[in-house]
Amino acid sequence: TEGGPAFDDYIKPVADGLAPFELQEYKIRFWKSTIMKCNWKTALEAFEEVYHTLGTHPQIMKGMDDVGTDYELLGEHSRMIVTNMIPSARYRGNVQEREVMEVSIEGLLDFGLADDEEAAYLANLAKEGKTTRDMFLDMTYGANSQYMPKLDKEKFLQVHHYTIFPNICFNQMAGAFVGLLSRPNGNDPDSCIFDVICLQHPAGKEIETAERQTVTDPNYYRCVVMAENQ
């Protein structure tokens, strides 16, 4: 609008944080769009903080440190930084490493970031006695570091969850991006258009870019975690 900030200035705090992830190289793995029977602001509320995971996604808590999450304000926007592949402090000391591995692999399958063959490979590596965190860090860093040379190694197992005011939030990981876009559906205050999009860095592989698909069943989502947030 007239008198508002230039877009480059508005988005700069987010763009600076994303720069080491080389997001411009990513390809679309899937893109689903549906109509939700709620206001567009309500549709995003469940994704704005990490506290909901304990009640909504208890199955992922064995592989995600919600308690140690850092929150940052970036002008009009915000960022949460969550460390994966270790249990929540709520479970620490009561979870076997095998359980951390299982929930971590299931998460990759759920978001379409690994196939059954890759999951079997990971499960086999787990038998070598490494912790889930060390194994995933070595694997993720080895596969992506040459394509993201400015990204610090410890960030390869972090989820950087951004909210771009007013209607976008996403999880940015080393090599993967899961984004949510909510916007009004015409003039109906109780309806919105909701998109879920997953991107992945090719990392030297051939990745076919997926087309946007319209989903007519409002209860459908690509993955279990997204469906649980309804």
GROMACS .gro file of C-alpha atoms in nm:
model
  230
    1THR     CA    1   0.000   0.000   0.000
    2GLU     CA    2   0.101   0.362  -0.042
    3GLY     CA    3   0.343   0.464   0.231
    4GLY     CA    4   0.424   0.106   0.329
    5PRO     CA    5   0.776  -0.041   0.338
    6ALA     CA    6   0.947  -0.173   0.026
    7PHE     CA    7   0.907  -0.551   0.000
    8ASP     CA    8   1.282  -0.613   0.014
    9ASP     CA    9   1.301  -0.424   0.344
   10TYR     CA   10   0.990  -0.596   0.480
   11ILE     CA   11   1.115  -0.947   0.408
   12LYS     CA   12   1.485  -0.888   0.482
   13PRO     CA   13   1.493  -1.045   0.833
   14VAL     CA   14   1.349  -1.366   0.690
   15ALA     CA   15   1.554  -1.359   0.370
   16ASP     CA   16   1.878  -1.316   0.566
   17GLY     CA   17   1.800  -1.622   0.779
   18LEU     CA   18   1.706  -1.834   0.479
   19ALA     CA   19   2.003  -1.739   0.260
   20PRO     CA   20   2.237  -2.024   0.375
   21PHE     CA   21   1.969  -2.285   0.285
   22GLU     CA   22   1.992  -2.192  -0.087
   23LEU     CA   23   1.614  -2.211  -0.118
   24GLN     CA   24   1.620  -2.091  -0.480
   25GLU     CA   25   1.752  -2.433  -0.585
   26TYR     CA   26   1.467  -2.637  -0.437
   27LYS     CA   27   1.209  -2.830  -0.642
   28ILE     CA   28   0.840  -2.886  -0.563
   29ARG     CA   29   0.781  -3.240  -0.432
   30PHE     CA   30   0.409  -3.190  -0.375
   31TRP     CA   31   0.161  -2.901  -0.364
   32LYS     CA   32  -0.193  -2.955  -0.240
   33SER     CA   33  -0.464  -2.692  -0.225
   34THR     CA   34  -0.804  -2.727  -0.060
   35ILE     CA   35  -1.096  -2.526   0.075
   36MET     CA   36  -1.123  -2.524   0.454
   37LYS     CA   37  -1.440  -2.432   0.638
   38CYS     CA   38  -1.287  -2.174   0.867
   39ASN     CA   39  -1.146  -1.824   0.862
   40TRP     CA   40  -0.802  -1.798   0.701
   41LYS     CA   41  -0.650  -1.679   1.030
   42THR     CA   42  -0.788  -1.978   1.219
   43ALA     CA   43  -0.637  -2.217   0.964
   44LEU     CA   44  -0.284  -2.100   1.055
   45GLU     CA   45  -0.325  -2.081   1.431
   46ALA     CA   46  -0.237  -2.445   1.497
   47PHE     CA   47   0.102  -2.399   1.331
   48GLU     CA   48   0.213  -2.082   1.509
   49GLU     CA   49   0.377  -2.239   1.814
   50VAL     CA   50   0.540  -2.560   1.928
   51TYR     CA   51   0.327  -2.613   2.240
   52HIS     CA   52   0.051  -2.788   2.048
   53THR     CA   53   0.270  -3.082   1.951
   54LEU     CA   54   0.243  -3.259   2.287
   55GLY     CA   55  -0.136  -3.279   2.264
   56THR     CA   56  -0.179  -3.301   1.887
   57HIS     CA   57   0.121  -3.502   1.766
   58PRO     CA   58   0.240  -3.705   2.068
   59GLN     CA   59   0.392  -3.966   1.835
   60ILE     CA   60   0.663  -3.725   1.713
   61MET     CA   61   0.773  -3.608   2.059
   62LYS     CA   62   1.027  -3.890   2.090
   63GLY     CA   63   1.223  -3.731   1.808
   64MET     CA   64   1.173  -3.356   1.860
   65ASP     CA   65   1.299  -3.127   2.136
   66ASP     CA   66   1.000  -2.898   2.191
   67VAL     CA   67   1.116  -2.784   2.535
   68GLY     CA   68   1.444  -2.648   2.398
   69THR     CA   69   1.279  -2.445   2.121
   70ASP     CA   70   1.410  -2.091   2.069
   71TYR     CA   71   1.169  -1.812   1.969
   72GLU     CA   72   1.276  -1.499   1.785
   73LEU     CA   73   1.090  -1.190   1.665
   74LEU     CA   74   1.199  -1.066   1.323
   75GLY     CA   75   1.019  -0.737   1.276
   76GLU     CA   76   0.665  -0.826   1.168
   77HIS     CA   77   0.765  -1.191   1.139
   78SER     CA   78   0.890  -1.462   1.375
   79ARG     CA   79   1.101  -1.775   1.385
   80MET     CA   80   1.110  -2.086   1.603
   81ILE     CA   81   1.420  -2.308   1.601
   82VAL     CA   82   1.357  -2.670   1.696
   83THR     CA   83   1.616  -2.949   1.715
   84ASN     CA   84   1.513  -3.284   1.568
   85MET     CA   85   1.631  -3.642   1.614
   86ILE     CA   86   1.648  -3.617   1.993
   87PRO     CA   87   1.360  -3.673   2.237
   88SER     CA   88   1.165  -3.400   2.405
   89ALA     CA   89   1.291  -3.326   2.756
   90ARG     CA   90   0.952  -3.456   2.870
   91TYR     CA   91   1.060  -3.804   2.757
   92ARG     CA   92   1.437  -3.791   2.800
   93GLY     CA   93   1.567  -4.085   2.995
   94ASN     CA   94   1.253  -4.288   2.920
   95VAL     CA   95   1.298  -4.340   2.546
   96GLN     CA   96   1.512  -4.603   2.377
   97GLU     CA   97   1.733  -4.492   2.087
   98ARG     CA   98   1.545  -4.738   1.867
   99GLU     CA   99   1.224  -4.542   1.929
  100VAL     CA  100   1.391  -4.213   1.835
  101MET     CA  101   1.508  -4.373   1.510
  102GLU     CA  102   1.165  -4.516   1.430
  103VAL     CA  103   0.978  -4.190   1.479
  104SER     CA  104   1.243  -3.998   1.281
  105ILE     CA  105   1.219  -4.232   0.984
  106GLU     CA  106   0.839  -4.227   0.999
  107GLY     CA  107   0.848  -3.848   0.986
  108LEU     CA  108   1.050  -3.854   0.663
  109LEU     CA  109   0.809  -4.102   0.507
  110ASP     CA  110   0.508  -3.901   0.625
  111PHE     CA  111   0.624  -3.583   0.450
  112GLY     CA  112   0.734  -3.768   0.137
  113LEU     CA  113   1.102  -3.685   0.196
  114ALA     CA  114   1.210  -4.050   0.186
  115ASP     CA  115   1.083  -4.365   0.020
  116ASP     CA  116   1.064  -4.721   0.157
  117GLU     CA  117   1.406  -4.811   0.016
  118GLU     CA  118   1.571  -4.513   0.186
  119ALA     CA  119   1.388  -4.593   0.511
  120ALA     CA  120   1.524  -4.948   0.503
  121TYR     CA  121   1.875  -4.809   0.446
  122LEU     CA  122   1.840  -4.580   0.748
  123ALA     CA  123   1.709  -4.862   0.965
  124ASN     CA  124   2.009  -5.075   0.866
  125LEU     CA  125   2.252  -4.795   0.952
  126ALA     CA  126   2.091  -4.773   1.295
  127LYS     CA  127   2.217  -5.122   1.372
  128GLU     CA  128   2.573  -4.988   1.372
  129GLY     CA  129   2.517  -4.833   1.714
  130LYS     CA  130   2.522  -4.462   1.630
  131THR     CA  131   2.271  -4.232   1.790
  132THR     CA  132   1.989  -4.117   1.567
  133ARG     CA  133   2.116  -3.760   1.591
  134ASP     CA  134   2.473  -3.847   1.492
  135MET     CA  135   2.360  -4.070   1.208
  136PHE     CA  136   2.119  -3.815   1.059
  137LEU     CA  137   2.368  -3.531   1.105
  138ASP     CA  138   2.642  -3.722   0.922
  139MET     CA  139   2.403  -3.828   0.647
  140THR     CA  140   2.232  -3.491   0.599
  141TYR     CA  141   2.555  -3.294   0.618
  142GLY     CA  142   2.729  -3.529   0.379
  143ALA     CA  143   2.447  -3.512   0.125
  144ASN     CA  144   2.385  -3.138   0.136
  145SER     CA  145   2.687  -2.948   0.270
  146GLN     CA  146   2.844  -2.895  -0.072
  147TYR     CA  147   2.520  -2.733  -0.188
  148MET     CA  148   2.482  -2.522   0.127
  149PRO     CA  149   2.840  -2.426   0.216
  150LYS     CA  150   2.735  -2.129   0.430
  151LEU     CA  151   2.505  -2.332   0.656
  152ASP     CA  152   2.657  -2.418   0.996
  153LYS     CA  153   2.676  -2.790   1.062
  154GLU     CA  154   2.459  -2.786   1.377
  155LYS     CA  155   2.176  -2.633   1.172
  156PHE     CA  156   2.153  -2.944   0.957
  157LEU     CA  157   1.935  -3.106   1.224
  158GLN     CA  158   1.729  -2.800   1.312
  159VAL     CA  159   1.385  -2.699   1.194
  160HIS     CA  160   1.357  -2.325   1.137
  161HIS     CA  161   0.987  -2.248   1.154
  162TYR     CA  162   0.908  -1.906   1.009
  163THR     CA  163   0.587  -1.707   1.016
  164ILE     CA  164   0.569  -1.436   0.751
  165PHE     CA  165   0.300  -1.189   0.844
  166PRO     CA  166   0.016  -1.212   0.770
  167ASN     CA  167  -0.059  -1.551   0.613
  168ILE     CA  168   0.243  -1.777   0.551
  169CYS     CA  169   0.431  -2.015   0.778
  170PHE     CA  170   0.678  -2.288   0.694
  171ASN     CA  171   0.938  -2.530   0.826
  172GLN     CA  172   1.280  -2.480   0.670
  173MET     CA  173   1.528  -2.765   0.707
  174ALA     CA  174   1.858  -2.846   0.539
  175GLY     CA  175   1.738  -2.969   0.202
  176ALA     CA  176   1.365  -2.960   0.271
  177PHE     CA  177   1.088  -2.703   0.308
  178VAL     CA  178   0.726  -2.757   0.416
  179GLY     CA  179   0.511  -2.447   0.373
  180LEU     CA  180   0.154  -2.343   0.449
  181LEU     CA  181  -0.037  -2.063   0.280
  182SER     CA  182  -0.381  -1.949   0.395
  183ARG     CA  183  -0.589  -1.681   0.226
  184PRO     CA  184  -0.955  -1.569   0.212
  185ASN     CA  185  -1.195  -1.755  -0.015
  186GLY     CA  186  -1.376  -1.464  -0.171
  187ASN     CA  187  -1.590  -1.269   0.075
  188ASP     CA  188  -1.683  -1.567   0.295
  189PRO     CA  189  -1.531  -1.511   0.643
  190ASP     CA  190  -1.586  -1.878   0.731
  191SER     CA  191  -1.401  -2.026   0.434
  192CYS     CA  192  -1.041  -2.011   0.313
  193ILE     CA  193  -0.806  -2.150   0.051
  194PHE     CA  194  -0.532  -2.352   0.220
  195ASP     CA  195  -0.217  -2.477   0.047
  196VAL     CA  196   0.044  -2.726   0.168
  197ILE     CA  197   0.365  -2.729  -0.033
  198CYS     CA  198   0.680  -2.938   0.010
  199LEU     CA  199   1.010  -2.847  -0.155
  200GLN     CA  200   1.335  -3.042  -0.165
  201HIS     CA  201   1.690  -2.955  -0.272
  202PRO     CA  202   1.796  -3.185  -0.559
  203ALA     CA  203   2.143  -3.236  -0.404
  204GLY     CA  204   2.272  -3.364  -0.735
  205LYS     CA  205   1.968  -3.582  -0.810
  206GLU     CA  206   1.699  -3.547  -1.073
  207ILE     CA  207   1.378  -3.432  -0.904
  208GLU     CA  208   1.066  -3.383  -1.110
  209THR     CA  209   0.874  -3.067  -1.021
  210ALA     CA  210   0.520  -3.149  -0.908
  211GLU     CA  211   0.215  -2.952  -1.022
  212ARG     CA  212  -0.032  -2.790  -0.786
  213GLN     CA  213  -0.328  -3.020  -0.718
  214THR     CA  214  -0.670  -2.919  -0.591
  215VAL     CA  215  -0.805  -3.150  -0.322
  216THR     CA  216  -1.183  -3.158  -0.288
  217ASP     CA  217  -1.193  -3.367   0.030
  218PRO     CA  218  -1.127  -3.118   0.314
  219ASN     CA  219  -1.014  -3.403   0.540
  220TYR     CA  220  -0.734  -3.504   0.303
  221TYR     CA  221  -0.371  -3.415   0.357
  222ARG     CA  222  -0.050  -3.548   0.218
  223CYS     CA  223   0.072  -3.644   0.562
  224VAL     CA  224  -0.059  -3.749   0.901
  225VAL     CA  225   0.083  -3.453   1.093
  226MET     CA  226  -0.096  -3.200   0.874
  227ALA     CA  227  -0.424  -3.385   0.909
  228GLU     CA  228  -0.392  -3.384   1.289
  229ASN     CA  229  -0.376  -3.004   1.292
  230GLN     CA  230  -0.728  -2.967   1.160
   0.00000   0.00000   0.00000
